[in-house]
């Protein structure tokens, strides 16, 4: 990217050799992410506006402007933040499409928001008005700085997609107010929900004013010293205020809070050149991913505090895996990739994108999962089809929630998907800029390198097909280095150039041996055949089970696909039978085994299972987890118990010995 070109991307580090492509540099033409992005554009954005209008969240700004706000304010104390996340989504959508209707919607919302700003830059509809609590009177749960942070992220999106305007000027006044109130000479406090940290850090990058980064750094360093007041059932750990960021071993407490804070801390570490802080955050990522993260990439295993459990505490049916935590995980991993260039961060991003981000919205973008469990035991659902729903109940996507943070978080993430798909790495002085393809989708990738333009057309049906064909349409006169990500699961991947022999490549990075020139064709094969995935035996809730994956997709079984009368709880998978491709999923062989079950009226424990089958083997269909419940309420599970291998005794053919699977690692 040339130095004088504005970065049209949510994250643009002030230091470092890597930067992501702008949302206007990747154009999707068909396929998985194009479908989701279109549903976001035509469905989710307008759906969010309609619901916030319907519930009075937008009218809160009108009432503040008119001086009529009182104690009867609709919405949670943080409802302003949903308006700001929607504004951010609209800004990225406009930057990507240049759709004038989107820009008009944006401007109409800004009219209402701007009218509610106080003369000193304070902007919040819940505090500081007649009949409302005083400003900053509840830092633990008030979310005032959290709301200001989401406003500033929307301002960054506007500045990078449209340039200086009245909304950007409004954001400067809000940021300056925060600095006056919470700077070194102001209040010694932090917000109960981290967000202002990551927002101020990026706002500093976008405006070029380091004083905003200094304030973000001050907020990060204030964390973990017990300045917030805990409330019943929610400790300082929940608020990320019990251990300083540098001293944290693993992410804990409320998952979204932990991850937003980590994202801001990575920004500070990178821009301040703080290697110690960056190293601590890398260690936290690795510990958390290795011991506290689900197969889907989901984070958060406890409902009570929407938080992380202890190491290996990963129940399937009570998995929380909040959609917003998936968005926040994406934010952290992206920043760590930009800081380090390591492929494992992008691997987790892909896993989370396909199996959390893509799972939450309905196909039309107007209903959502808040939580993303890996097992659903009952088909019954109390989801109301045209009303506000509780956050995590029911196995059907809901149109809106009482805490509706997830729809707007999805909207801003999907609107800016391109920014996470490719990068330029200027770290090699000998080769010059390297074009790096991180996520594979059908469309055009345009890399603006120091040596000139590299334009690559990608043809693929990934993740449903293995082949990714990259055709170079424009290249600098001396060619350009090209780097491809090989996912960690792709152990039999191959690459060939200009119809030459296919060469095996290892997971990680594939750096082509020669620069690419106009007319070159690169064929990358990432085998997406179904495979078994075994849980770590230290995860008690998953011991004795196995999951099925296909490429980057986690698969699951649903009651829709099981012969009538068979409960998913009694199904076991025969791991000795080969898995076969079935549509965009897989097909295996299953059986129903004799269960332990004693007579009714006693606890569910008793004699050892006999190992005898109570049914003939039958085909078991696995579908992509991101599609579960699209056909209506169902029971579902990702991890399926493994069928014991049955061996008849030579001495007594009626005697049965039960053996474990022979292919388990």
GROMACS .gro file of C-alpha atoms in nm, residues 77 222 349 403 445 480 510 518 530 558 656:
model
   11
   77UNK     CA    1  -2.768   0.121   3.007
  222UNK     CA    2  -0.488   0.071   3.544
  349UNK     CA    3  -0.956  -1.687   1.279
  403UNK     CA    4  -2.916  -0.770   2.530
  445UNK     CA    5  -0.755  -0.962  -0.446
  480UNK     CA    6   0.600  -1.021  -0.691
  510UNK     CA    7   0.375  -2.171   0.141
  518UNK     CA    8   0.100  -1.164  -1.518
  530UNK     CA    9  -1.415  -3.571   0.620
  558UNK     CA   10  -2.914  -3.339   1.391
  656UNK     CA   11  -1.903  -6.034   2.444
   0.00000   0.00000   0.00000
